[in-house]
Coordinates of N, CA and C in Angstrom, one line a residue:
M26 N 0.7 -1.2 0.1 CA 0.1 0.0 0.1 C 0.9 1.4 0.2
R27 N 0.5 2.2 -1.3 CA 1.2 3.7 -0.9 C 1.2 4.3 0.1
R28 N 1.5 4.6 0.4 CA 1.4 5.7 1.8 C 1.3 7.1 0.8
L29 N 0.2 8.0 0.9 CA -0.1 9.4 0.8 C 1.0 10.9 1.8
T30 N 1.9 11.0 0.9 CA 2.6 12.6 2.3 C 1.9 13.3 1.6
C31 N 2.3 15.0 2.1 CA 1.6 16.4 1.8 C 2.9 16.6 1.6
T32 N 3.7 17.6 0.9 CA 5.0 18.0 1.0 C 4.4 20.1 1.6
P33 N 5.1 20.2 2.7 CA 4.8 21.7 2.9 C 4.8 22.8 2.0
L34 N 5.1 22.5 0.8 CA 4.6 23.6 -0.5 C 2.7 23.2 -0.9
A35 N 2.7 21.9 -0.9 CA 1.7 21.8 -1.7 C 0.5 22.2 -0.1
L36 N 0.6 21.8 0.7 CA 0.0 22.5 1.8 C -0.1 24.0 1.9
N37 N 0.9 24.5 1.7 CA 0.9 25.8 2.0 C -0.1 26.2 0.6
A38 N -0.5 25.3 -0.7 CA -0.8 25.9 -1.7 C -2.6 26.0 -1.7
A39 N -2.8 24.6 -0.5 CA -3.6 24.7 -0.3 C -4.6 25.2 0.3
V40 N -3.5 25.8 1.5 CA -4.0 26.9 2.3 C -4.6 28.4 1.6
A41 N -3.5 28.4 0.7 CA -4.2 29.3 -0.3 C -4.9 29.6 -1.1
S42 N -5.5 28.7 -1.1 CA -6.4 28.2 -1.8 C -7.7 28.4 -1.0
L43 N -7.5 28.0 0.2 CA -9.0 27.8 0.7 C -9.1 29.6 1.2
R44 N -7.6 30.2 1.6 CA -8.0 31.2 1.7 C -8.7 32.7 0.7
T45 N -8.2 32.4 -0.3 CA -9.3 32.8 -1.4 C -10.7 32.8 -1.5
L46 N -11.0 31.7 -1.3 CA -12.4 31.0 -1.3 C -13.3 31.5 0.1
Y47 N -12.4 31.7 1.4 CA -13.3 32.7 2.5 C -12.4 33.6 2.9
S48 N -13.3 34.6 3.0 CA -13.2 35.8 3.5 C -12.3 35.9 4.9
A49 N -12.3 37.3 4.7 CA -11.5 37.6 6.6 C -12.8 37.3 7.2
Q50 N -13.4 37.5 7.1 CA -15.1 38.3 7.5 C -15.9 36.0 7.8
V51 N -15.5 36.2 7.0 CA -16.3 34.3 7.0 C -14.6 33.6 8.1
E52 N -13.9 33.5 7.9 CA -12.3 33.2 8.7 C -13.3 33.4 10.2
D53 N -13.2 34.7 10.9 CA -13.2 35.5 12.4 C -14.5 34.4 12.7
H54 N -15.6 34.9 11.5 CA -16.9 34.2 12.1 C -16.7 32.3 12.5
Y55 N -16.2 31.8 11.3 CA -16.6 30.8 11.7 C -15.3 29.9 12.5
N56 N -13.9 30.5 12.8 CA -12.8 30.0 14.2 C -13.7 30.7 15.2
H57 N -14.2 32.2 15.2 CA -15.1 32.4 16.6 C -16.8 32.8 16.6
P58 N -17.8 31.5 16.2 CA -18.8 31.5 15.7 C -19.2 32.4 17.6
R59 N -20.5 33.6 17.1 CA -20.8 33.8 17.8 C -22.9 33.5 18.2
N60 N -23.0 33.6 19.3 CA -24.1 32.7 20.3 C -24.5 31.2 19.7
V61 N -23.9 30.8 20.0 CA -23.9 29.3 19.2 C -24.4 28.5 21.0
G62 N -25.2 27.8 20.6 CA -25.9 26.8 21.9 C -27.0 26.9 21.4
K63 N -28.2 26.8 22.5 CA -30.0 26.4 22.1 C -30.8 27.0 23.2
L64 N -31.7 27.5 23.0 CA -32.8 27.9 24.4 C -33.8 26.8 24.2
D65 N -34.7 27.0 25.4 CA -35.8 26.0 25.8 C -37.0 26.4 24.7
K66 N -36.7 25.4 23.9 CA -37.9 25.6 22.9 C -39.3 25.7 23.6
T67 N -39.5 25.1 24.6 CA -40.7 24.6 25.0 C -41.6 26.4 26.0
D68 N -40.3 27.1 25.9 CA -40.6 28.7 26.6 C -41.6 29.4 25.3
P69 N -42.6 30.1 25.7 CA -43.3 30.5 24.7 C -43.0 32.1 24.0
N70 N -41.7 32.6 24.6 CA -41.1 34.0 23.9 C -40.2 33.1 23.5
V71 N -40.0 31.7 22.8 CA -38.9 31.0 22.1 C -39.1 30.9 21.1
G72 N -38.9 31.2 19.3 CA -38.8 30.4 18.7 C -37.8 30.1 17.8
T73 N -38.2 28.5 16.9 CA -37.2 27.7 16.9 C -37.5 27.7 15.0
G74 N -36.0 28.3 14.6 CA -36.6 27.3 13.0 C -35.2 26.9 12.7
L75 N -36.4 25.7 12.0 CA -34.7 24.7 11.5 C -34.7 24.2 9.4
R76 N -33.4 24.7 8.7 CA -33.7 24.5 7.7 C -32.4 24.2 6.7
G77 N -32.5 23.3 6.1 CA -31.3 22.8 5.0 C -31.2 22.9 4.0
A78 N -29.8 23.4 3.6 CA -29.5 23.4 2.0 C -29.3 21.6 0.7
P79 N -30.2 21.6 0.9 CA -30.0 19.7 0.2 C -29.2 19.8 -0.5
E80 N -28.5 20.8 -1.2 CA -27.7 20.6 -2.4 C -25.9 19.7 -1.9
C81 N -25.7 20.5 -0.6 CA -24.3 20.6 0.1 C -24.6 19.6 1.3
G82 N -25.8 19.8 1.8 CA -25.7 19.4 3.1 C -25.7 20.1 4.6
D83 N -25.7 21.5 4.1 CA -25.6 22.0 5.6 C -27.2 22.4 6.2
M84 N -27.2 22.4 7.3 CA -28.0 22.9 8.3 C -28.4 23.5 9.6
T85 N -29.2 24.5 9.3 CA -28.8 25.3 10.3 C -30.3 25.2 11.4
Q86 N -30.2 25.3 12.7 CA -31.6 25.5 13.8 C -31.2 27.1 14.2
M87 N -31.9 28.0 14.0 CA -31.7 29.3 15.0 C -32.6 29.3 15.8
Q88 N -32.6 29.8 16.9 CA -33.8 30.5 18.5 C -33.5 31.7 18.8
V89 N -34.7 32.6 18.5 CA -34.8 33.8 19.0 C -35.8 33.6 20.6
K90 N -35.3 34.6 21.4 CA -36.2 34.5 22.7 C -36.0 35.7 22.5
V91 N -38.2 36.4 22.7 CA -38.7 37.6 22.0 C -38.7 38.0 23.8
N92 N -38.2 39.5 24.1 CA -39.1 40.0 25.6 C -40.6 40.7 24.9
P93 N -41.5 39.8 25.7 CA -42.9 39.8 25.0 C -43.1 42.1 25.7
D94 N -43.0 41.9 26.6 CA -43.2 43.3 26.8 C -43.1 44.0 25.5
T95 N -41.7 44.5 25.3 CA -40.9 45.0 24.2 C -40.8 44.6 23.1
G96 N -41.4 43.4 22.7 CA -41.1 42.7 20.9 C -39.6 42.9 20.5
I97 N -38.8 42.5 21.7 CA -37.2 43.3 21.4 C -36.5 41.8 20.8
I98 N -36.1 41.4 20.1 CA -35.5 40.0 20.5 C -34.2 40.0 21.7
E99 N -34.1 39.6 22.2 CA -33.3 39.6 23.4 C -32.0 39.0 23.6
D100 N -32.5 37.6 22.6 CA -31.2 36.5 22.5 C -30.9 35.8 21.5
V101 N -30.4 35.1 20.5 CA -30.3 34.5 19.4 C -29.0 33.4 19.5
K102 N -30.2 32.2 19.5 CA -28.9 30.9 19.4 C -29.2 29.9 18.1
F103 N -28.0 30.0 17.6 CA -27.8 28.9 16.5 C -27.1 27.6 16.9
K104 N -27.6 27.0 15.7 CA -26.7 25.5 15.6 C -26.0 25.2 14.6
A105 N -25.0 25.0 13.7 CA -25.0 25.1 12.1 C -24.5 23.6 11.9
F106 N -24.5 22.7 10.9 CA -23.3 21.8 10.8 C -23.7 22.7 9.1
G107 N -22.4 21.9 8.0 CA -22.1 22.8 7.7 C -20.9 22.8 7.0
C108 N -20.6 23.3 5.8 CA -19.5 24.7 5.6 C -19.2 25.7 6.5
G109 N -17.8 26.6 6.2 CA -16.7 27.5 7.3 C -18.3 28.8 6.2
S110 N -18.6 29.2 5.5 CA -19.3 30.1 5.1 C -21.1 29.7 5.0
A111 N -21.4 28.4 5.6 CA -23.1 28.4 6.1 C -22.8 28.7 8.2
I112 N -21.6 28.7 8.3 CA -21.6 28.5 10.0 C -21.7 30.4 9.9
A113 N -20.5 30.5 9.5 CA -20.5 32.2 9.2 C -21.3 32.9 9.0
A114 N -22.5 32.8 8.1 CA -23.9 32.9 7.9 C -24.9 33.6 8.8
S115 N -24.8 32.3 10.0 CA -25.3 31.7 11.1 C -24.9 32.9 12.3
S116 N -23.6 33.0 12.2 CA -23.0 33.5 13.1 C -23.6 35.3 13.1
Y117 N -23.2 35.8 11.6 CA -23.6 36.5 11.4 C -24.8 37.0 11.8
A118 N -25.4 36.5 11.0 CA -27.0 36.6 11.3 C -27.3 36.5 13.2
S119 N -27.0 35.9 13.3 CA -27.6 36.1 14.5 C -27.6 37.0 15.5
Q120 N -25.5 38.1 15.1 CA -25.7 38.7 15.8 C -26.3 40.5 15.4
A121 N -26.8 40.2 14.1 CA -27.6 41.7 13.5 C -29.3 41.4 13.5
I122 N -29.4 40.3 14.0 CA -30.7 40.5 14.8 C -31.3 40.5 16.1
R123 N -30.1 40.2 16.8 CA -30.0 40.8 18.0 C -30.5 42.0 18.5
G124 N -31.7 42.1 19.5 CA -31.8 43.3 19.3 C -32.6 44.5 18.6
K125 N -33.4 43.4 17.6 CA -34.3 44.4 16.6 C -35.2 43.8 16.7
T126 N -36.3 44.0 16.6 CA -37.8 43.7 16.6 C -37.6 42.5 15.5
L127 N -39.1 42.5 16.0 CA -39.6 40.8 14.7 C -39.2 41.3 13.5
S128 N -39.9 42.2 13.3 CA -40.6 42.5 12.1 C -39.0 43.4 11.2
E129 N -38.1 43.7 12.0 CA -36.8 44.1 11.7 C -35.6 42.7 11.4
A130 N -36.1 41.4 12.1 CA -35.1 40.3 11.8 C -35.4 40.1 10.5
L131 N -36.8 40.1 10.0 CA -37.2 40.2 8.4 C -36.5 40.5 7.8
E132 N -36.2 42.1 8.1 CA -35.9 42.6 6.7 C -33.8 42.4 6.6
L133 N -34.4 41.7 7.4 CA -32.2 41.3 7.1 C -32.2 39.9 5.9
T134 N -31.6 40.5 4.9 CA -31.5 40.1 3.9 C -30.5 39.0 3.3
N135 N -30.7 38.1 2.7 CA -29.4 36.9 2.0 C -27.9 37.9 1.3
R136 N -29.0 38.8 0.7 CA -28.2 39.7 0.0 C -26.9 40.4 1.3
Q137 N -28.1 41.1 2.2 CA -27.0 41.6 3.1 C -25.8 40.9 3.8
I138 N -26.7 39.4 4.3 CA -25.6 38.8 4.8 C -24.0 38.8 3.9
A139 N -24.6 38.1 2.7 CA -23.5 37.7 1.4 C -22.3 38.9 1.1
Q140 N -22.9 40.3 1.7 CA -22.3 41.2 0.8 C -20.6 41.7 2.5
E141 N -22.3 41.0 3.6 CA -21.4 41.5 4.8 C -19.8 40.5 4.7
L142 N -20.2 38.8 4.7 CA -19.4 38.3 4.6 C -18.5 37.6 3.2
S143 N -18.5 39.1 2.4 CA -17.6 38.5 0.7 C -17.8 36.9 0.4
L144 N -19.6 36.8 0.6 CA -19.7 35.3 0.3 C -19.3 35.4 -1.5
P145 N -18.4 33.8 -2.0 CA -18.5 33.9 -3.6 C -20.0 33.6 -4.0
P146 N -20.3 33.6 -4.9 CA -21.4 32.9 -5.9 C -21.9 31.5 -5.6
V147 N -20.9 31.5 -5.4 CA -20.6 29.6 -4.6 C -21.0 29.2 -3.9
K148 N -20.8 29.9 -2.6 CA -21.7 30.1 -1.3 C -22.8 30.7 -1.1
L149 N -23.5 31.4 -2.5 CA -24.7 32.4 -1.9 C -25.8 31.7 -1.0
H150 N -26.1 29.9 -1.4 CA -27.3 29.3 -0.4 C -26.6 29.2 0.7
C151 N -25.5 29.9 0.7 CA -25.2 29.6 2.4 C -26.0 31.0 3.4
S152 N -25.8 32.2 3.0 CA -26.4 32.8 3.2 C -28.2 33.1 2.8
M153 N -28.6 32.2 1.9 CA -29.7 31.7 2.5 C -30.8 31.2 2.8
L154 N -29.6 30.4 3.3 CA -30.1 29.6 4.7 C -30.5 30.3 5.9
A155 N -29.4 30.8 6.1 CA -29.4 31.7 7.5 C -31.0 32.8 7.3
Q156 N -31.1 33.3 6.1 CA -32.1 34.0 6.6 C -33.4 33.5 6.4
E157 N -33.7 32.3 5.8 CA -34.9 31.4 5.6 C -34.4 30.6 7.4
T158 N -33.8 30.2 7.8 CA -33.9 29.9 9.2 C -34.1 31.4 10.1
I159 N -34.7 32.3 10.0 CA -34.7 33.3 10.7 C -35.9 33.9 10.8
Q160 N -36.2 33.7 9.4 CA -38.0 33.7 8.7 C -39.0 32.3 9.9
A161 N -37.9 30.7 9.5 CA -38.4 30.1 10.2 C -38.9 30.0 11.9
A162 N -38.2 30.4 12.3 CA -37.3 31.1 14.2 C -39.3 32.1 14.2
V163 N -39.0 33.1 13.6 CA -40.1 34.0 13.4 C -41.6 33.5 13.6
E164 N -41.3 32.5 12.5 CA -42.8 32.1 12.2 C -43.6 31.0 13.3
N165 N -42.3 30.8 14.0 CA -42.4 29.1 15.0 C -42.6 30.4 15.9
Y166 N -42.2 31.7 16.3 CA -42.7 32.1 18.0 C -44.2 32.4 17.6
L167 N -44.3 33.2 16.1 CA -45.6 33.8 16.2 C -46.8 32.4 16.2
S168 N -46.1 31.3 16.0 CA -47.6 30.2 16.1 C -48.0 30.2 17.8
K169 N -46.8 30.1 18.6 CA -47.2 30.5 19.8 C -47.9 31.6 20.2
N170 N -48.0 32.8 19.7 CA -47.9 34.0 20.3 C -48.8 34.2 19.1
P171 N -50.3 33.6 18.6 CA -50.6 34.0 17.3 C -51.1 35.7 17.7
S172 N -52.0 36.2 18.5 CA -51.8 37.8 18.9 C -51.0 38.3 18.4
L173 N -49.7 38.5 18.5 CA -49.1 39.1 17.6 C -48.6 39.4 16.4
K174 N -48.8 38.9 15.2 CA -49.4 38.3 13.6 C -49.7 39.6 13.3
S175 N -50.6 40.3 13.7 CA -50.6 41.6 13.0 C -49.6 42.5 12.8
K176 N -48.9 42.3 14.2 CA -48.0 44.0 14.2 C -46.8 43.4 13.5
V177 N -46.3 41.7 13.0 CA -45.0 42.0 12.5 C -45.6 41.8 10.7
Q178 N -44.6 42.8 10.8 CA -44.6 42.9 8.7 C -43.6 42.6 8.3
K179 N -44.0 41.4 7.7 CA -42.5 41.3 6.9 C -42.2 41.6 5.0
K180 N -40.9 42.4 5.1 CA -41.1 43.0 4.0 C -40.5 42.2 2.5
Q181 N -41.6 42.3 1.8 CA -41.5 41.9 0.4 C -40.5 42.4 -0.2
T182 N -39.5 41.1 -0.5 CA -38.6 41.4 -1.2 C -38.1 40.5 -2.2
K183 N -37.2 40.9 -3.2 CA -37.2 40.0 -4.2 C -35.5 39.7 -4.0
D184 N -35.0 39.9 -2.8 CA -33.2 39.6 -2.5 C -33.6 38.6 -2.8
A185 N -34.1 37.4 -1.7 CA -33.4 35.8 -1.4 C -33.8 35.3 -3.0
S186 N -34.0 35.8 -3.4 CA -33.7 35.3 -5.4 C -33.2 35.9 -6.3
T187 N -33.0 37.1 -5.7 CA -31.8 38.0 -6.9 C -29.9 37.7 -6.3
P188 N -29.8 37.0 -7.6 CA -28.4 37.0 -7.2 C -27.3 38.3 -7.2
L189 N -26.4 38.1 -6.8 CA -25.6 39.1 -6.8 C -25.2 39.2 -7.9
N190 N -24.6 40.5 -8.3 CA -23.6 41.1 -9.7 C -22.7 40.9 -9.4

């Protein structure tokens, strides 16, 4: 049996090619993800969203805890399984919606996430996954608190399906 070895030069080339795929922002959120964990999904003030991207195997769960008096998202937790971009997109999104109203959280688009992280076109599905998971968490929260549905306005946007140029 032949043993495969990796020369330092080949390893350096592999690392360099990964660095061109992942921006500094993606590397930061991947290496130091924010808000990882989970909240009590039985809490009526917690909404849970779970979404997956079958084309690459990424899976994300995001939870929002909403202050019932103010309607502000006071805590966000996520768990993501997948590539560095999927983890980074969820980490960034969790930071972006903390302290926001549900309506404001729904306004965060995949385009904003992708631009903030400098995602290449091949990784745009990761930003869409983060956006869809936020939407699912808000929908779950509203299903537990139906009297609030009329107060939450979802901004209609084409960003979710519009590719970046």
